[in-house]
């Protein structure tokens, strides 16, 4: 193998993965589109069907069935259309007043998901390999006049994984593999900041009013004054804007087994451990109102060091492969993911600072808290491969993919269960070792995603705080395409 081929492929996969966050609104923020050869059958039986070097990801034990050195690289394009339905939206600010705006437009841009895998047969019993791929990703971006702008503007998660692996086999049809995922992630969360609540609290203090006992007309007058003050400030200086960015490295492990029961039938099982990113960065609030020293307000910028914990779930995958005839192969699989680990999305201050002071944060409370409480999910896959000629094969697949988003559906991740339908083809030249896979797919969501955003207390996390809210129904649809080139040496 020429060193330049591998070098260029690694550079391409790394640069594109870092530059292009992915968009996904089902299956949490994990990404299915990791290999064109597996995508052609909707990842059905991927743990039991080591077609090429991408088995490093799906089941490292599968490397034992590949001879010599194998290289696979490619990319997938994923484009999701996600837009709130006109007329379905309603929003209130922190004082309960109506918020007007647009539906935010199509919030998901097309994303490119690269991948590269390589395996090498050390001897008859041991194989090694590595992969570079984008296991997790999320991207959403609303227009600035979005009706729910006090809850979400930009949401980004970009992750790239370097995954070395090893497999051993007993020479009697049983193989075991172990892989390590060394993952680097970058994240961003932003939204427009509603200051009406803080103006209202200031009004209560200035007038020495106890909201639990004051007459309603008095409270209404203070609310009206806070609302007018916020409107005047936003017209003069713009709405305050909060922007959080951070990055981190995390590690998890994957173990896999592959058992060849007969020449026509084999089964695979893989399990992946959970882990947690602790995204380390800062929060910046621009246009925040501060006293100007002359009895008025002027915009200032507040910054503070923060961390954002992000839980990654454990998962277990079963796969089956059966060659029904000399030309037809049947595949099936199932994956269970423990997304219930993702209970909340908190912005935690590292050492306190001006943002904590401005927002009134005390003790160990986060600067911002979002209740998630996701649920565990299943994904079921079936697929088939028809070997039409020695060179050409045609594929089809279907998957049912549960969304982990349960009761708390937010504007950042308007998610629903989905059907994944795929078609694929493969050209392979056995003499030269070259193979090319191509696949296309469509995502059909089971229903519109119904978003209901509130501001919740950190403890207990089910208790709403204040009157701010956002509701909306989202239309979701998507397509994907992938290409992959493989070479056996």
GROMACS .gro file of C-alpha atoms in nm:
model
  489
    1UNK     CA    1   0.000   0.000   0.000
    2UNK     CA    2   0.131   0.344  -0.085
    3UNK     CA    3   0.172   0.557   0.231
    4UNK     CA    4   0.023   0.861   0.056
    5UNK     CA    5  -0.316   0.689   0.015
    6UNK     CA    6  -0.356   0.630   0.388
    7UNK     CA    7  -0.213   0.971   0.476
    8UNK     CA    8  -0.456   1.158   0.252
    9UNK     CA    9  -0.752   0.954   0.376
   10UNK     CA   10  -0.669   1.020   0.743
   11UNK     CA   11  -0.631   1.394   0.680
   12UNK     CA   12  -0.960   1.409   0.491
   13UNK     CA   13  -1.153   1.224   0.762
   14UNK     CA   14  -1.006   1.430   1.046
   15UNK     CA   15  -1.051   1.772   0.886
   16UNK     CA   16  -1.406   1.714   0.766
   17UNK     CA   17  -1.519   1.565   1.097
   18UNK     CA   18  -1.396   1.868   1.289
   19UNK     CA   19  -1.535   2.119   1.039
   20UNK     CA   20  -1.887   1.978   0.990
   21UNK     CA   21  -2.116   1.910   1.286
   22UNK     CA   22  -2.394   1.667   1.215
   23UNK     CA   23  -2.768   1.705   1.244
   24UNK     CA   24  -2.976   1.434   1.405
   25UNK     CA   25  -3.312   1.435   1.584
   26UNK     CA   26  -3.364   1.068   1.670
   27UNK     CA   27  -3.142   0.813   1.837
   28UNK     CA   28  -3.023   1.089   2.072
   29UNK     CA   29  -2.713   1.252   1.925
   30UNK     CA   30  -2.553   0.928   1.803
   31UNK     CA   31  -2.507   0.889   1.427
   32UNK     CA   32  -2.606   0.585   1.222
   33UNK     CA   33  -2.432   0.685   0.900
   34UNK     CA   34  -2.084   0.538   0.962
   35UNK     CA   35  -2.028   0.320   0.654
   36UNK     CA   36  -2.190   0.301   0.310
   37UNK     CA   37  -2.163  -0.080   0.304
   38UNK     CA   38  -2.360  -0.107   0.632
   39UNK     CA   39  -2.596   0.180   0.548
   40UNK     CA   40  -2.717  -0.006   0.238
   41UNK     CA   41  -2.888  -0.256   0.471
   42UNK     CA   42  -2.979   0.005   0.741
   43UNK     CA   43  -2.698  -0.135   0.961
   44UNK     CA   44  -2.882  -0.468   0.982
   45UNK     CA   45  -2.657  -0.746   1.108
   46UNK     CA   46  -2.356  -0.514   1.113
   47UNK     CA   47  -2.221  -0.694   1.421
   48UNK     CA   48  -2.223  -1.023   1.227
   49UNK     CA   49  -2.130  -0.913   0.875
   50UNK     CA   50  -1.764  -0.801   0.848
   51UNK     CA   51  -1.762  -0.700   0.480
   52UNK     CA   52  -1.464  -0.467   0.510
   53UNK     CA   53  -1.250  -0.271   0.755
   54UNK     CA   54  -1.553  -0.084   0.895
   55UNK     CA   55  -1.604  -0.387   1.121
   56UNK     CA   56  -1.357  -0.204   1.349
   57UNK     CA   57  -1.655   0.008   1.455
   58UNK     CA   58  -1.946  -0.236   1.435
   59UNK     CA   59  -1.772  -0.538   1.587
   60UNK     CA   60  -1.393  -0.555   1.628
   61UNK     CA   61  -1.416  -0.935   1.649
   62UNK     CA   62  -1.507  -0.930   1.278
   63UNK     CA   63  -1.148  -0.837   1.188
   64UNK     CA   64  -1.063  -1.207   1.230
   65UNK     CA   65  -1.254  -1.284   0.908
   66UNK     CA   66  -1.059  -1.035   0.696
   67UNK     CA   67  -0.737  -1.147   0.528
   68UNK     CA   68  -0.421  -0.939   0.489
   69UNK     CA   69  -0.451  -0.560   0.517
   70UNK     CA   70  -0.779  -0.380   0.451
   71UNK     CA   71  -0.858  -0.010   0.411
   72UNK     CA   72  -1.201   0.152   0.387
   73UNK     CA   73  -1.278   0.523   0.369
   74UNK     CA   74  -1.572   0.735   0.266
   75UNK     CA   75  -1.826   0.993   0.370
   76UNK     CA   76  -2.197   1.034   0.427
   77UNK     CA   77  -2.420   1.336   0.372
   78UNK     CA   78  -2.715   1.382   0.607
   79UNK     CA   79  -2.977   1.650   0.548
   80UNK     CA   80  -3.268   1.689   0.790
   81UNK     CA   81  -3.551   1.935   0.735
   82UNK     CA   82  -3.678   2.051   1.073
   83UNK     CA   83  -3.916   2.342   1.099
   84UNK     CA   84  -4.184   2.453   1.343
   85UNK     CA   85  -4.530   2.461   1.187
   86UNK     CA   86  -4.673   2.806   1.138
   87UNK     CA   87  -4.966   2.858   1.371
   88UNK     CA   88  -4.853   2.587   1.614
   89UNK     CA   89  -4.626   2.810   1.820
   90UNK     CA   90  -4.679   3.010   2.134
   91UNK     CA   91  -4.426   3.164   2.371
   92UNK     CA   92  -4.422   3.367   2.690
   93UNK     CA   93  -4.142   3.562   2.856
   94UNK     CA   94  -4.036   3.544   3.220
   95UNK     CA   95  -4.323   3.770   3.323
   96UNK     CA   96  -4.584   3.574   3.130
   97UNK     CA   97  -4.612   3.823   2.846
   98UNK     CA   98  -4.653   3.708   2.488
   99UNK     CA   99  -4.338   3.672   2.277
  100UNK     CA  100  -4.379   3.732   1.904
  101UNK     CA  101  -4.156   3.605   1.628
  102UNK     CA  102  -4.113   3.361   1.340
  103UNK     CA  103  -4.093   2.984   1.328
  104UNK     CA  104  -3.713   3.008   1.312
  105UNK     CA  105  -3.679   2.865   0.961
  106UNK     CA  106  -3.525   2.528   0.873
  107UNK     CA  107  -3.293   2.473   1.169
  108UNK     CA  108  -3.080   2.187   1.031
  109UNK     CA  109  -2.816   2.232   0.761
  110UNK     CA  110  -2.666   1.943   0.559
  111UNK     CA  111  -2.376   1.770   0.734
  112UNK     CA  112  -2.082   1.563   0.607
  113UNK     CA  113  -1.981   1.260   0.816
  114UNK     CA  114  -1.642   1.113   0.719
  115UNK     CA  115  -1.503   0.773   0.810
  116UNK     CA  116  -1.182   0.577   0.770
  117UNK     CA  117  -1.101   0.225   0.888
  118UNK     CA  118  -0.800  -0.003   0.854
  119UNK     CA  119  -0.726  -0.360   0.964
  120UNK     CA  120  -0.415  -0.579   0.948
  121UNK     CA  121  -0.377  -0.955   0.993
  122UNK     CA  122  -0.082  -1.007   1.228
  123UNK     CA  123  -0.106  -1.387   1.212
  124UNK     CA  124  -0.372  -1.657   1.187
  125UNK     CA  125  -0.503  -1.575   1.536
  126UNK     CA  126  -0.455  -1.199   1.583
  127UNK     CA  127  -0.577  -0.895   1.387
  128UNK     CA  128  -0.539  -0.526   1.469
  129UNK     CA  129  -0.708  -0.216   1.332
  130UNK     CA  130  -0.817   0.140   1.386
  131UNK     CA  131  -1.094   0.374   1.282
  132UNK     CA  132  -1.153   0.748   1.254
  133UNK     CA  133  -1.517   0.846   1.248
  134UNK     CA  134  -1.779   1.086   1.386
  135UNK     CA  135  -1.983   0.887   1.642
  136UNK     CA  136  -2.190   1.175   1.781
  137UNK     CA  137  -2.313   1.505   1.645
  138UNK     CA  138  -2.585   1.763   1.663
  139UNK     CA  139  -2.650   2.095   1.491
  140UNK     CA  140  -2.946   2.332   1.504
  141UNK     CA  141  -2.957   2.703   1.423
  142UNK     CA  142  -3.266   2.923   1.445
  143UNK     CA  143  -3.322   3.260   1.284
  144UNK     CA  144  -3.263   3.553   1.519
  145UNK     CA  145  -3.632   3.648   1.539
  146UNK     CA  146  -3.742   3.296   1.634
  147UNK     CA  147  -4.040   3.298   1.869
  148UNK     CA  148  -3.863   3.066   2.113
  149UNK     CA  149  -3.535   3.260   2.105
  150UNK     CA  150  -3.520   3.282   2.486
  151UNK     CA  151  -3.483   2.902   2.493
  152UNK     CA  152  -3.262   2.818   2.195
  153UNK     CA  153  -3.063   2.971   1.913
  154UNK     CA  154  -2.756   2.763   1.817
  155UNK     CA  155  -2.691   2.407   1.934
  156UNK     CA  156  -2.378   2.227   1.815
  157UNK     CA  157  -2.198   1.906   1.906
  158UNK     CA  158  -1.910   1.778   1.697
  159UNK     CA  159  -1.723   1.461   1.798
  160UNK     CA  160  -1.444   1.267   1.630
  161UNK     CA  161  -1.318   0.931   1.752
  162UNK     CA  162  -0.988   0.749   1.702
  163UNK     CA  163  -1.057   0.382   1.767
  164UNK     CA  164  -0.770   0.130   1.786
  165UNK     CA  165  -0.880  -0.232   1.819
  166UNK     CA  166  -0.760  -0.592   1.838
  167UNK     CA  167  -0.922  -0.929   1.777
  168UNK     CA  168  -0.829  -1.290   1.849
  169UNK     CA  169  -0.987  -1.611   1.722
  170UNK     CA  170  -0.966  -1.975   1.830
  171UNK     CA  171  -0.958  -2.115   1.477
  172UNK     CA  172  -1.291  -2.292   1.537
  173UNK     CA  173  -1.536  -2.016   1.445
  174UNK     CA  174  -1.526  -1.804   1.761
  175UNK     CA  175  -1.363  -1.460   1.769
  176UNK     CA  176  -1.338  -1.188   2.032
  177UNK     CA  177  -1.245  -0.823   1.980
  178UNK     CA  178  -1.172  -0.520   2.192
  179UNK     CA  179  -1.175  -0.156   2.083
  180UNK     CA  180  -1.100   0.175   2.252
  181UNK     CA  181  -1.277   0.496   2.143
  182UNK     CA  182  -1.066   0.804   2.215
  183UNK     CA  183  -1.307   1.087   2.143
  184UNK     CA  184  -1.261   1.462   2.111
  185UNK     CA  185  -1.577   1.674   2.126
  186UNK     CA  186  -1.663   2.041   2.083
  187UNK     CA  187  -1.996   2.187   2.189
  188UNK     CA  188  -2.183   2.514   2.167
  189UNK     CA  189  -2.509   2.636   2.318
  190UNK     CA  190  -2.652   2.983   2.267
  191UNK     CA  191  -2.976   3.172   2.317
  192UNK     CA  192  -3.109   3.523   2.363
  193UNK     CA  193  -3.128   3.625   2.728
  194UNK     CA  194  -3.457   3.748   2.873
  195UNK     CA  195  -3.386   4.016   3.138
  196UNK     CA  196  -3.748   4.085   3.236
  197UNK     CA  197  -3.726   3.857   3.537
  198UNK     CA  198  -3.419   4.033   3.677
  199UNK     CA  199  -3.577   4.376   3.615
  200UNK     CA  200  -3.888   4.257   3.800
  201UNK     CA  201  -3.682   4.138   4.098
  202UNK     CA  202  -3.501   4.472   4.104
  203UNK     CA  203  -3.836   4.651   4.103
  204UNK     CA  204  -3.956   4.446   4.400
  205UNK     CA  205  -3.641   4.529   4.596
  206UNK     CA  206  -3.647   4.899   4.510
  207UNK     CA  207  -4.009   4.928   4.623
  208UNK     CA  208  -3.957   4.698   4.924
  209UNK     CA  209  -4.240   4.473   4.807
  210UNK     CA  210  -4.293   4.113   4.923
  211UNK     CA  211  -4.451   3.927   4.625
  212UNK     CA  212  -4.615   3.671   4.855
  213UNK     CA  213  -4.827   3.931   5.033
  214UNK     CA  214  -4.842   4.237   4.808
  215UNK     CA  215  -5.173   4.325   4.636
  216UNK     CA  216  -5.206   4.211   4.277
  217UNK     CA  217  -5.234   4.569   4.137
  218UNK     CA  218  -4.899   4.654   4.296
  219UNK     CA  219  -4.731   4.346   4.146
  220UNK     CA  220  -4.892   4.414   3.806
  221UNK     CA  221  -4.757   4.767   3.810
  222UNK     CA  222  -4.404   4.647   3.887
  223UNK     CA  223  -4.431   4.384   3.612
  224UNK     CA  224  -4.548   4.646   3.362
  225UNK     CA  225  -4.255   4.867   3.456
  226UNK     CA  226  -4.007   4.579   3.418
  227UNK     CA  227  -4.154   4.484   3.081
  228UNK     CA  228  -4.134   4.842   2.951
  229UNK     CA  229  -3.780   4.876   3.081
  230UNK     CA  230  -3.674   4.558   2.900
  231UNK     CA  231  -3.846   4.665   2.577
  232UNK     CA  232  -3.673   5.004   2.585
  233UNK     CA  233  -3.336   4.846   2.659
  234UNK     CA  234  -3.365   4.590   2.377
  235UNK     CA  235  -3.469   4.861   2.130
  236UNK     CA  236  -3.174   5.076   2.228
  237UNK     CA  237  -2.897   4.817   2.260
  238UNK     CA  238  -3.028   4.483   2.133
  239UNK     CA  239  -3.129   4.173   2.324
  240UNK     CA  240  -2.863   4.024   2.554
  241UNK     CA  241  -2.712   3.707   2.409
  242UNK     CA  242  -2.563   3.410   2.597
  243UNK     CA  243  -2.306   3.192   2.418
  244UNK     CA  244  -2.139   2.885   2.576
  245UNK     CA  245  -1.853   2.693   2.413
  246UNK     CA  246  -1.636   2.408   2.541
  247UNK     CA  247  -1.442   2.096   2.449
  248UNK     CA  248  -1.311   1.778   2.610
  249UNK     CA  249  -1.164   1.431   2.551
  250UNK     CA  250  -1.339   1.115   2.671
  251UNK     CA  251  -1.273   0.742   2.638
  252UNK     CA  252  -1.498   0.439   2.625
  253UNK     CA  253  -1.455   0.074   2.529
  254UNK     CA  254  -1.620  -0.175   2.297
  255UNK     CA  255  -1.600  -0.553   2.327
  256UNK     CA  256  -1.733  -0.786   2.060
  257UNK     CA  257  -1.790  -1.154   1.988
  258UNK     CA  258  -1.846  -1.328   1.654
  259UNK     CA  259  -1.953  -1.690   1.626
  260UNK     CA  260  -1.964  -1.877   1.294
  261UNK     CA  261  -2.225  -2.146   1.363
  262UNK     CA  262  -2.221  -2.288   1.009
  263UNK     CA  263  -2.076  -2.187   0.675
  264UNK     CA  264  -2.399  -1.998   0.606
  265UNK     CA  265  -2.495  -1.860   0.948
  266UNK     CA  266  -2.314  -1.650   1.206
  267UNK     CA  267  -2.400  -1.428   1.502
  268UNK     CA  268  -2.234  -1.122   1.650
  269UNK     CA  269  -2.265  -0.940   1.982
  270UNK     CA  270  -2.102  -0.613   2.084
  271UNK     CA  271  -2.122  -0.402   2.399
  272UNK     CA  272  -2.000  -0.047   2.449
  273UNK     CA  273  -1.935   0.117   2.784
  274UNK     CA  274  -2.075   0.456   2.878
  275UNK     CA  275  -1.867   0.763   2.950
  276UNK     CA  276  -1.906   1.136   3.005
  277UNK     CA  277  -1.763   1.444   2.840
  278UNK     CA  278  -1.700   1.738   3.068
  279UNK     CA  279  -1.689   2.017   2.811
  280UNK     CA  280  -1.454   2.282   2.946
  281UNK     CA  281  -1.492   2.637   2.818
  282UNK     CA  282  -1.661   2.967   2.894
  283UNK     CA  283  -1.991   3.150   2.885
  284UNK     CA  284  -2.013   3.495   2.732
  285UNK     CA  285  -2.317   3.720   2.767
  286UNK     CA  286  -2.308   4.023   2.540
  287UNK     CA  287  -2.529   4.334   2.563
  288UNK     CA  288  -2.602   4.260   2.928
  289UNK     CA  289  -2.754   4.564   3.106
  290UNK     CA  290  -2.530   4.719   3.372
  291UNK     CA  291  -2.552   5.052   3.560
  292UNK     CA  292  -2.390   5.332   3.360
  293UNK     CA  293  -2.310   5.542   3.669
  294UNK     CA  294  -2.567   5.805   3.574
  295UNK     CA  295  -2.881   5.628   3.686
  296UNK     CA  296  -2.931   5.446   3.359
  297UNK     CA  297  -2.820   5.124   3.192
  298UNK     CA  298  -2.551   5.048   2.937
  299UNK     CA  299  -2.454   4.721   2.767
  300UNK     CA  300  -2.158   4.524   2.894
  301UNK     CA  301  -2.005   4.182   2.826
  302UNK     CA  302  -1.984   3.921   3.102
  303UNK     CA  303  -1.759   3.612   3.083
  304UNK     CA  304  -1.699   3.320   3.316
  305UNK     CA  305  -1.529   2.979   3.300
  306UNK     CA  306  -1.778   2.692   3.289
  307UNK     CA  307  -1.808   2.316   3.238
  308UNK     CA  308  -2.090   2.126   3.068
  309UNK     CA  309  -2.126   1.754   3.156
  310UNK     CA  310  -2.254   1.539   2.868
  311UNK     CA  311  -2.339   1.172   2.929
  312UNK     CA  312  -2.269   0.909   2.661
  313UNK     CA  313  -2.476   0.588   2.697
  314UNK     CA  314  -2.383   0.225   2.725
  315UNK     CA  315  -2.516   0.011   2.442
  316UNK     CA  316  -2.538  -0.352   2.337
  317UNK     CA  317  -2.591  -0.475   1.980
  318UNK     CA  318  -2.688  -0.817   1.848
  319UNK     CA  319  -2.649  -0.914   1.483
  320UNK     CA  320  -2.732  -1.217   1.270
  321UNK     CA  321  -2.629  -1.312   0.917
  322UNK     CA  322  -2.770  -1.602   0.716
  323UNK     CA  323  -2.688  -1.688   0.356
  324UNK     CA  324  -3.026  -1.816   0.240
  325UNK     CA  325  -2.907  -1.907  -0.111
  326UNK     CA  326  -2.588  -1.872  -0.311
  327UNK     CA  327  -2.698  -1.520  -0.409
  328UNK     CA  328  -2.919  -1.397  -0.122
  329UNK     CA  329  -2.802  -1.303   0.229
  330UNK     CA  330  -3.042  -1.208   0.508
  331UNK     CA  331  -2.941  -0.979   0.795
  332UNK     CA  332  -3.101  -0.871   1.121
  333UNK     CA  333  -2.997  -0.682   1.431
  334UNK     CA  334  -3.104  -0.494   1.743
  335UNK     CA  335  -2.939  -0.230   1.962
  336UNK     CA  336  -3.032  -0.128   2.316
  337UNK     CA  337  -2.895   0.206   2.439
  338UNK     CA  338  -2.904   0.338   2.794
  339UNK     CA  339  -2.990   0.700   2.716
  340UNK     CA  340  -3.143   0.741   3.062
  341UNK     CA  341  -2.793   0.848   3.170
  342UNK     CA  342  -2.870   1.184   3.008
  343UNK     CA  343  -3.083   1.342   3.281
  344UNK     CA  344  -2.995   1.710   3.251
  345UNK     CA  345  -2.794   1.964   3.057
  346UNK     CA  346  -2.628   2.198   3.306
  347UNK     CA  347  -2.392   2.492   3.264
  348UNK     CA  348  -2.174   2.478   3.575
  349UNK     CA  349  -1.951   2.761   3.693
  350UNK     CA  350  -1.593   2.658   3.768
  351UNK     CA  351  -1.496   2.932   4.012
  352UNK     CA  352  -1.779   3.184   4.010
  353UNK     CA  353  -1.763   3.520   3.839
  354UNK     CA  354  -1.967   3.805   3.694
  355UNK     CA  355  -2.221   3.578   3.520
  356UNK     CA  356  -2.296   3.399   3.846
  357UNK     CA  357  -2.336   3.733   4.021
  358UNK     CA  358  -2.565   3.872   3.750
  359UNK     CA  359  -2.786   3.563   3.739
  360UNK     CA  360  -2.802   3.521   4.116
  361UNK     CA  361  -2.642   3.175   4.116
  362UNK     CA  362  -2.545   3.050   4.461
  363UNK     CA  363  -2.373   2.744   4.608
  364UNK     CA  364  -2.341   2.446   4.375
  365UNK     CA  365  -2.636   2.542   4.157
  366UNK     CA  366  -2.568   2.563   3.782
  367UNK     CA  367  -2.581   2.890   3.592
  368UNK     CA  368  -2.835   2.732   3.358
  369UNK     CA  369  -3.026   2.406   3.396
  370UNK     CA  370  -3.223   2.214   3.130
  371UNK     CA  371  -3.418   1.907   3.242
  372UNK     CA  372  -3.380   1.622   2.989
  373UNK     CA  373  -3.461   1.287   3.158
  374UNK     CA  374  -3.419   1.080   2.842
  375UNK     CA  375  -3.528   0.717   2.826
  376UNK     CA  376  -3.355   0.397   2.715
  377UNK     CA  377  -3.417   0.298   2.353
  378UNK     CA  378  -3.423   0.013   2.104
  379UNK     CA  379  -3.327   0.011   1.740
  380UNK     CA  380  -3.433  -0.287   1.525
  381UNK     CA  381  -3.285  -0.356   1.180
  382UNK     CA  382  -3.351  -0.597   0.894
  383UNK     CA  383  -3.184  -0.612   0.553
  384UNK     CA  384  -3.084  -0.827   0.260
  385UNK     CA  385  -2.809  -0.850  -0.002
  386UNK     CA  386  -2.860  -0.988  -0.352
  387UNK     CA  387  -2.537  -1.089  -0.527
  388UNK     CA  388  -2.658  -1.031  -0.883
  389UNK     CA  389  -2.319  -1.106  -1.046
  390UNK     CA  390  -1.973  -1.181  -0.909
  391UNK     CA  391  -1.901  -0.807  -0.927
  392UNK     CA  392  -2.234  -0.645  -0.844
  393UNK     CA  393  -2.448  -0.670  -0.532
  394UNK     CA  394  -2.767  -0.484  -0.443
  395UNK     CA  395  -2.887  -0.410  -0.091
  396UNK     CA  396  -3.198  -0.297   0.095
  397UNK     CA  397  -3.266  -0.231   0.461
  398UNK     CA  398  -3.514  -0.105   0.717
  399UNK     CA  399  -3.469   0.013   1.076
  400UNK     CA  400  -3.705   0.128   1.349
  401UNK     CA  401  -3.525   0.383   1.563
  402UNK     CA  402  -3.675   0.498   1.893
  403UNK     CA  403  -3.615   0.852   2.015
  404UNK     CA  404  -3.478   0.879   2.370
  405UNK     CA  405  -3.648   1.215   2.420
  406UNK     CA  406  -3.945   1.146   2.644
  407UNK     CA  407  -4.149   1.401   2.841
  408UNK     CA  408  -3.917   1.700   2.807
  409UNK     CA  409  -3.901   1.779   2.435
  410UNK     CA  410  -3.697   2.096   2.386
  411UNK     CA  411  -3.644   2.336   2.099
  412UNK     CA  412  -3.278   2.230   2.091
  413UNK     CA  413  -3.365   1.868   2.006
  414UNK     CA  414  -3.716   1.837   1.855
  415UNK     CA  415  -3.711   1.460   1.833
  416UNK     CA  416  -3.945   1.175   1.738
  417UNK     CA  417  -3.931   0.802   1.657
  418UNK     CA  418  -3.841   0.728   1.298
  419UNK     CA  419  -3.834   0.470   1.021
  420UNK     CA  420  -3.509   0.438   0.824
  421UNK     CA  421  -3.536   0.300   0.469
  422UNK     CA  422  -3.219   0.241   0.268
  423UNK     CA  423  -3.098   0.108  -0.065
  424UNK     CA  424  -2.739   0.030  -0.158
  425UNK     CA  425  -2.513  -0.122  -0.417
  426UNK     CA  426  -2.162  -0.261  -0.420
  427UNK     CA  427  -1.914  -0.315  -0.699
  428UNK     CA  428  -1.623  -0.542  -0.614
  429UNK     CA  429  -1.330  -0.670  -0.817
  430UNK     CA  430  -1.194  -0.977  -0.639
  431UNK     CA  431  -0.874  -0.984  -0.842
  432UNK     CA  432  -0.760  -0.628  -0.762
  433UNK     CA  433  -0.916  -0.609  -0.413
  434UNK     CA  434  -1.103  -0.285  -0.485
  435UNK     CA  435  -1.466  -0.234  -0.383
  436UNK     CA  436  -1.700   0.065  -0.399
  437UNK     CA  437  -2.021   0.095  -0.196
  438UNK     CA  438  -2.295   0.354  -0.239
  439UNK     CA  439  -2.614   0.393  -0.040
  440UNK     CA  440  -2.911   0.626  -0.006
  441UNK     CA  441  -3.169   0.647   0.268
  442UNK     CA  442  -3.473   0.836   0.384
  443UNK     CA  443  -3.593   0.902   0.737
  444UNK     CA  444  -3.969   0.896   0.793
  445UNK     CA  445  -4.063   1.032   1.132
  446UNK     CA  446  -4.353   0.867   1.310
  447UNK     CA  447  -4.517   1.197   1.405
  448UNK     CA  448  -4.457   1.567   1.444
  449UNK     CA  449  -4.230   1.652   1.735
  450UNK     CA  450  -4.423   1.842   2.003
  451UNK     CA  451  -4.191   2.081   2.184
  452UNK     CA  452  -4.282   2.224   2.524
  453UNK     CA  453  -3.994   2.421   2.675
  454UNK     CA  454  -3.999   2.555   3.029
  455UNK     CA  455  -3.739   2.682   3.272
  456UNK     CA  456  -3.699   2.421   3.548
  457UNK     CA  457  -3.545   2.424   3.891
  458UNK     CA  458  -3.227   2.221   3.935
  459UNK     CA  459  -3.362   2.054   4.247
  460UNK     CA  460  -3.623   1.922   4.202
  461UNK     CA  461  -3.576   1.918   3.820
  462UNK     CA  462  -3.946   1.865   3.744
  463UNK     CA  463  -4.056   2.196   3.899
  464UNK     CA  464  -4.104   2.486   3.652
  465UNK     CA  465  -3.953   2.820   3.753
  466UNK     CA  466  -4.119   3.138   3.629
  467UNK     CA  467  -4.371   3.192   3.352
  468UNK     CA  468  -4.140   3.156   3.049
  469UNK     CA  469  -4.247   2.889   2.800
  470UNK     CA  470  -4.233   2.786   2.435
  471UNK     CA  471  -4.461   2.544   2.249
  472UNK     CA  472  -4.448   2.429   1.889
  473UNK     CA  473  -4.506   2.135   1.657
  474UNK     CA  474  -4.217   2.045   1.426
  475UNK     CA  475  -4.230   1.882   1.084
  476UNK     CA  476  -3.931   1.650   1.042
  477UNK     CA  477  -3.802   1.475   0.730
  478UNK     CA  478  -3.460   1.370   0.608
  479UNK     CA  479  -3.249   1.194   0.349
  480UNK     CA  480  -2.895   1.063   0.352
  481UNK     CA  481  -2.639   0.937   0.102
  482UNK     CA  482  -2.306   0.766   0.146
  483UNK     CA  483  -2.011   0.642  -0.054
  484UNK     CA  484  -1.722   0.420   0.052
  485UNK     CA  485  -1.410   0.288  -0.116
  486UNK     CA  486  -1.242  -0.027   0.014
  487UNK     CA  487  -0.919  -0.200  -0.075
  488UNK     CA  488  -0.784  -0.539   0.031
  489UNK     CA  489  -0.407  -0.578   0.007
   0.00000   0.00000   0.00000
